XYZ file of C-alpha atoms in Angstrom:
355
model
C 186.123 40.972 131.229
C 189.453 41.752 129.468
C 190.461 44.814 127.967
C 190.719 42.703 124.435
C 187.261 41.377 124.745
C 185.622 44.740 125.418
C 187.411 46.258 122.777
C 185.545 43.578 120.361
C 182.443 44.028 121.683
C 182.116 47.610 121.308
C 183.669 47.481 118.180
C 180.478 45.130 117.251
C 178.510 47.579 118.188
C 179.579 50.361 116.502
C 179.535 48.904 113.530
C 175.878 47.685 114.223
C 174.869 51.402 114.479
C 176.902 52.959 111.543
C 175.112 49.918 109.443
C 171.741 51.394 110.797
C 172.688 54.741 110.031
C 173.318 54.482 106.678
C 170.410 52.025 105.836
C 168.260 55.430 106.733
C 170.427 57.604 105.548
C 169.857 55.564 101.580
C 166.095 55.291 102.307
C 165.925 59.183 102.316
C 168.649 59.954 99.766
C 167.944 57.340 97.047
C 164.231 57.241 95.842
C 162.405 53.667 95.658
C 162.186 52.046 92.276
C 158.624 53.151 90.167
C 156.355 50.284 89.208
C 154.676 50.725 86.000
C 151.419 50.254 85.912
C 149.652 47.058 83.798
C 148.810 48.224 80.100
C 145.526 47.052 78.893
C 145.168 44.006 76.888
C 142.771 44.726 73.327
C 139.634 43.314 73.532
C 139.569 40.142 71.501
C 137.514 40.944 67.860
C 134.915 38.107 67.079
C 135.484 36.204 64.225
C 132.358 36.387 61.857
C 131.413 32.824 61.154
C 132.693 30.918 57.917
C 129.730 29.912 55.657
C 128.771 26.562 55.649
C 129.701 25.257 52.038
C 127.227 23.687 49.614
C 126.647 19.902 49.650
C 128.290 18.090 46.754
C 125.828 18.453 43.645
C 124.040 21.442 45.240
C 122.998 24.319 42.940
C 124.629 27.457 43.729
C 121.466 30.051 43.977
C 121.910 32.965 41.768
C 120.238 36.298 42.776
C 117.352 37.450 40.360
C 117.129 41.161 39.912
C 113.797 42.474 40.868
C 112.187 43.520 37.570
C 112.075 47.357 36.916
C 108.206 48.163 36.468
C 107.045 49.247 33.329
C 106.309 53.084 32.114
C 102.968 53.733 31.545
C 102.204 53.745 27.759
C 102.298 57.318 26.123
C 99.189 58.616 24.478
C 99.636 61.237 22.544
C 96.147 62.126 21.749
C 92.855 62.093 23.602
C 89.109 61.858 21.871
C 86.201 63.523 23.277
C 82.364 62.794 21.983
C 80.761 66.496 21.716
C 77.007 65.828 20.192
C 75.337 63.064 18.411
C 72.297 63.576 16.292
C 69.906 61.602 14.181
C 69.848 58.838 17.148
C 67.371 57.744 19.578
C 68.583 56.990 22.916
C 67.429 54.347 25.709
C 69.726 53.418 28.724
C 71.092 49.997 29.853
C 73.036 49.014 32.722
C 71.961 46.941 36.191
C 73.464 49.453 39.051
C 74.605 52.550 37.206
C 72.763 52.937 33.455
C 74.240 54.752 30.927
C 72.968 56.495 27.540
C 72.741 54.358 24.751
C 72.700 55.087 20.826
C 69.684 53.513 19.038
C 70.159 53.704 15.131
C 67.112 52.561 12.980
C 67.203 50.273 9.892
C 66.897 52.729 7.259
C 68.421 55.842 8.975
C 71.418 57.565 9.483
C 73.343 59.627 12.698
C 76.374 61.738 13.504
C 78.200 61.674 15.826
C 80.809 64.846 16.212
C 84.266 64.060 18.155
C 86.671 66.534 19.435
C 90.348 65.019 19.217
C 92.642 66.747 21.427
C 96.847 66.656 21.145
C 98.803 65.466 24.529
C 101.811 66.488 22.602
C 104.160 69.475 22.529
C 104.252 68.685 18.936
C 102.657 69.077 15.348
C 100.671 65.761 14.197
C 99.039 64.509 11.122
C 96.626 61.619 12.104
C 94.095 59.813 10.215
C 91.131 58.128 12.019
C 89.377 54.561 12.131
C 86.028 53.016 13.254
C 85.476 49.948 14.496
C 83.451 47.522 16.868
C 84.950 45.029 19.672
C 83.783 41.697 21.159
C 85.252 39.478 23.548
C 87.717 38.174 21.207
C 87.955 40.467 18.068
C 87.129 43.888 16.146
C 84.592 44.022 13.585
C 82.358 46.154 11.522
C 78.830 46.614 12.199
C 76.941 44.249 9.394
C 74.768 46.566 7.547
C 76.084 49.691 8.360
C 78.244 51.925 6.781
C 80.769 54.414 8.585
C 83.016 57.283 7.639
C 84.744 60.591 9.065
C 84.078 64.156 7.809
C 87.122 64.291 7.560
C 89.363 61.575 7.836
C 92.864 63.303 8.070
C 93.664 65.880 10.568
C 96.746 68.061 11.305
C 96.828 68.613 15.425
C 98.872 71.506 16.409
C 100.939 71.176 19.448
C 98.039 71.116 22.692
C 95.707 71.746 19.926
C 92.604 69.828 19.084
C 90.598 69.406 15.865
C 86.666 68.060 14.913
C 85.545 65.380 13.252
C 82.190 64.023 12.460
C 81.734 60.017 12.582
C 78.774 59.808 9.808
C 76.899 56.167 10.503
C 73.818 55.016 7.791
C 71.844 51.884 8.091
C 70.379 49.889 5.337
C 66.973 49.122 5.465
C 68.139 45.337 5.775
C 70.896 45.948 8.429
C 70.761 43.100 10.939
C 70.167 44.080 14.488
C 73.042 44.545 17.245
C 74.297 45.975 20.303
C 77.481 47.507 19.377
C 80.318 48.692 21.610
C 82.332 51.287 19.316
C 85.791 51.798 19.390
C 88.057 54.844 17.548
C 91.039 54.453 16.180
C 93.726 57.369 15.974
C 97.005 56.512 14.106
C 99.551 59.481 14.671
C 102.273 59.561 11.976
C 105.317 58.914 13.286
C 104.063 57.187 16.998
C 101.974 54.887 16.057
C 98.390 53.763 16.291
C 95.871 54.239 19.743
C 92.712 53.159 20.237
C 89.784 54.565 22.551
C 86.805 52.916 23.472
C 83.532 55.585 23.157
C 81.700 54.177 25.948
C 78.595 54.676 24.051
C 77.496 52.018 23.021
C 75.171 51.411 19.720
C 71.949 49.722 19.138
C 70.691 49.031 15.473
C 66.874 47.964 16.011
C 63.642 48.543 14.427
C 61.785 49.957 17.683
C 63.576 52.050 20.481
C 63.356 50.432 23.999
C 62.154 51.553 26.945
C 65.850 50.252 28.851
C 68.034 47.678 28.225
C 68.318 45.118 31.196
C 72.383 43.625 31.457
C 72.559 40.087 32.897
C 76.399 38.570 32.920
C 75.197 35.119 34.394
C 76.339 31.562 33.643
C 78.779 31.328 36.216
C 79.170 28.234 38.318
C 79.525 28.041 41.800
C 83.297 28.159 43.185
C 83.874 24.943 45.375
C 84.194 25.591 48.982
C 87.720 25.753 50.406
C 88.612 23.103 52.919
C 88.572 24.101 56.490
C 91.820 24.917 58.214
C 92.374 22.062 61.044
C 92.246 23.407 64.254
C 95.293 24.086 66.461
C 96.340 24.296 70.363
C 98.696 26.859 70.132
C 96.366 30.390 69.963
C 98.034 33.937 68.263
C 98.680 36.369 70.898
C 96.692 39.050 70.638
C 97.472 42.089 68.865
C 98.319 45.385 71.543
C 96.294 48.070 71.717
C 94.361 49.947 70.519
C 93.271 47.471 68.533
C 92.936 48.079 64.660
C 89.687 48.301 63.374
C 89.042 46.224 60.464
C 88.205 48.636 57.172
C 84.419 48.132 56.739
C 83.106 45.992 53.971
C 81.842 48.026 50.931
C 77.859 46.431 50.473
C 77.231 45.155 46.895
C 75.592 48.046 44.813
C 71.898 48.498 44.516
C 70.055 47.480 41.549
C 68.922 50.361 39.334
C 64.591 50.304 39.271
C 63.987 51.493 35.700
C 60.169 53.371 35.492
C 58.790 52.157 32.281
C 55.526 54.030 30.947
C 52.976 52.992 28.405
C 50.046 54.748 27.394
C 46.657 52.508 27.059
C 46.142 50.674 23.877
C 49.947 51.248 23.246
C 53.250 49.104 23.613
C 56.738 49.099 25.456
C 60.021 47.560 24.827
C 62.196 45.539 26.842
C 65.643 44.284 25.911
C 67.391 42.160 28.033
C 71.159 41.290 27.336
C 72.735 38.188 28.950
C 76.864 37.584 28.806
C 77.854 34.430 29.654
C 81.503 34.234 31.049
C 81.642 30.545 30.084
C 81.328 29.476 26.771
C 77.748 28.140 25.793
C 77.198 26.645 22.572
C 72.583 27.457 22.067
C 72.044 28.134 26.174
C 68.535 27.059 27.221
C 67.131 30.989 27.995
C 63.346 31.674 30.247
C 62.026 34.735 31.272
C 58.893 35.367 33.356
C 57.384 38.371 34.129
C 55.270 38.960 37.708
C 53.705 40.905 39.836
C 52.413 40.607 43.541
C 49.976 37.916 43.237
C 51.851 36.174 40.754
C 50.454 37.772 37.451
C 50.388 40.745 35.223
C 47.871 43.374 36.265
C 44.773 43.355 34.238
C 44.979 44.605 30.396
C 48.773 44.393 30.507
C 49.989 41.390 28.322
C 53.602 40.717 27.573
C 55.283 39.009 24.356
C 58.976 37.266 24.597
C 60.682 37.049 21.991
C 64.437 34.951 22.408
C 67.450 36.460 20.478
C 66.150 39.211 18.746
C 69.572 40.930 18.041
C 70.275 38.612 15.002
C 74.221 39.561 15.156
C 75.486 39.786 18.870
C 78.886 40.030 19.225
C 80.273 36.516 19.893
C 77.221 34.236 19.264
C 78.624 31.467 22.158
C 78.592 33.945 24.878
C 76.117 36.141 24.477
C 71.953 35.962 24.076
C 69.074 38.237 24.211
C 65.575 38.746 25.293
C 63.412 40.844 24.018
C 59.802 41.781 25.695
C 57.097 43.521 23.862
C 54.805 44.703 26.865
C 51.114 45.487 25.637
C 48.332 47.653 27.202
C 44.879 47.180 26.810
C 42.235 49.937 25.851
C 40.912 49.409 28.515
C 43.718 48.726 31.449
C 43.956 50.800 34.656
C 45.748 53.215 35.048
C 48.533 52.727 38.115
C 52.146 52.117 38.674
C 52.997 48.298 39.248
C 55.897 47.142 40.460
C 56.959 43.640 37.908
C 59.361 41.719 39.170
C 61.519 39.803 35.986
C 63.138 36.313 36.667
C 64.925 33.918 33.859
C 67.551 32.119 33.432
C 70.967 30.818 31.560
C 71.250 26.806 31.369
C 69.420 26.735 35.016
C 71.388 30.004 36.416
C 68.716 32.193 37.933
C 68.815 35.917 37.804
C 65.975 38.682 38.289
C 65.280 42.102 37.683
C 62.702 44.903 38.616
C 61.263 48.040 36.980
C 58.422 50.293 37.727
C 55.945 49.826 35.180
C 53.520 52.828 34.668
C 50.139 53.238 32.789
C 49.042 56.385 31.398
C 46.041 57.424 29.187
């Protein structure tokens, strides 16, 4: 080789290392570029769907406000019976009887109210009497009311007496009253409290007063509910228990007495809740075999109380039981069955004869 071509070459090669050299030299002495790192993208935010609008001639529904319930009615006074006197008393009812007033043709009874106030103020009020039906208040025909006294001043929680003063005329027609008082408090208005004592104007005092509400017609069955494949799942346990079903109430067995030779009463009071222009009434009385026991005859007598309350929806029955000199002595059991325009009902009561 020539001196000139061997001075290339190793020029070539130096210059092959120095390029090497500093290559490693910059790796060390510069640092390598930084990468960032990806930043995170937001979640996309769902878009709530657009309502669907109304077809063309489509009412727009308006919200109804629920309506706010109504406060119960203030009553600013409260009337409490304390005694009655100059009455006889019988008791009417079919489950639960209660006392009943009997006022005489002829005769007169008190009866003495307490009214107390409700109020944290002073009151002047002035007092009423009256009788309800179905349909309307009324006064009781033949009988004359007032109140002993009539005006009272109540002091604030305070209560004040009055005495409801009843008389009968000798021709007063006979009726089963339900009284109602009237209070009317200056400046609040006028309230009204039923007695729940009710008043009957007869000649002769019963033994009990039987209640019948009949006349009511048989609801028509509802249609069955067509059967289906697809069956409820049933529900997890524990299973609910059904509340139980409360069982109708028990008639109430009156025990009527009557002494031998003497006479009983027995009123029986039918309501129809359907209007009946003259409903066809029976009654018939029985007892184990089918009749009355020896000596013991009975009377009936249809619509005795001459002024009922609403003539087309109410009727009575009165029975005027009779004992022989001579009957024996013994408790029967008689067993009552009538009926309203071909309703059936029945009743039972203890019938007892004494000497």
């Amino acid at each position: 080789m020539s001196e000139y071509k061997k001075r290339i070459f190793i020029s070539g090669v130096l210059a092959v290392i120095l390029v090497a050299l500093l290559a490693g030299a910059s790796y060390y002495l510069i640092p390598p570029e930084t990468i960032p790192p990806p930043s995170p993208k937001p979640m996309p935010t769902a878009t709530p769907p657009k309502p669907t609008p109304p077809l063309p001639g489509t009412p727009t529904p308006i919200p109804i406000p629920m309506p706010t319930p109504p406060k119960p009615p203030r009553i600013p006074v409260r009337v409490e019976v304390v005694s009655t006197e100059g009455f006889s008393y019988t008791e009417m009812g079919y489950s639960r009887p209660r006392k009943v007033l009997v006022l005489h043709q002829g005769s007169s009874g008190n009866i003495t109210l307490t009214i107390h106030s409700e109020e944290n103020e002073t009151h002047t009020i002035h007092l009423s009497f009256f009788v309800i039906s179905m349909w309307e208040s009324r006064d009781m025909e033949g009988v004359k009311c007032r109140f002993e006294p009539l005006t009272l001043d109540l002091k604030p929680k305070g209560k004040a007496e009055s005495t409801l003063i009843l008389k009968a005329a000798s021709d007063a027609a006979n009726g089963l009253y339900f009284p109602v008082i009237s209070v009317y408090v200056e400046g609040l208005g006028e309230y009204q409290q039923s007695l729940d004592l009710p008043i009957l104007v007869f000649p002769r005092t019963p033994a009990y007063i039987f209640t019948v509400v009949e006349g009511r017609y048989p609801t028509p069955p509802t249609p069955p509910t067509p059967e289906t494949t697809v069956t409820p799942p049933p529900p997890p346990p524990p299973f609910p228990t059904p509340p139980p079903t409360p069982p109708p109430p028990k008639p109430y067995i009156p025990e009527i007495e009557v002494k031998r030779g003497g006479e009983t009463y027995l009123i029986f009071y039918i309501e129809h809740p359907v209007v009946m222009r003259n409903p066809k009434l029976t009654l018939n009385l029985t007892y184990e075999a089918g009749t009355l026991p020896n000596g013991i005859n009975a009377e009936i007598t249809y619509n005795p109380l001459k002024v009922v309350q609403n003539p087309s929806i109410e009727s009575s029955i009165l029975v005027t039981l009779k004992a022989d000199p001579e009957a024996k002595e013994g408790n029967y059991r008689i067993v009552a069955r009538g009926s309203v325009d071909g309703i059936t009902y029945e009743r039972v009561f203890n019938l007892k004869v004494v000497k």
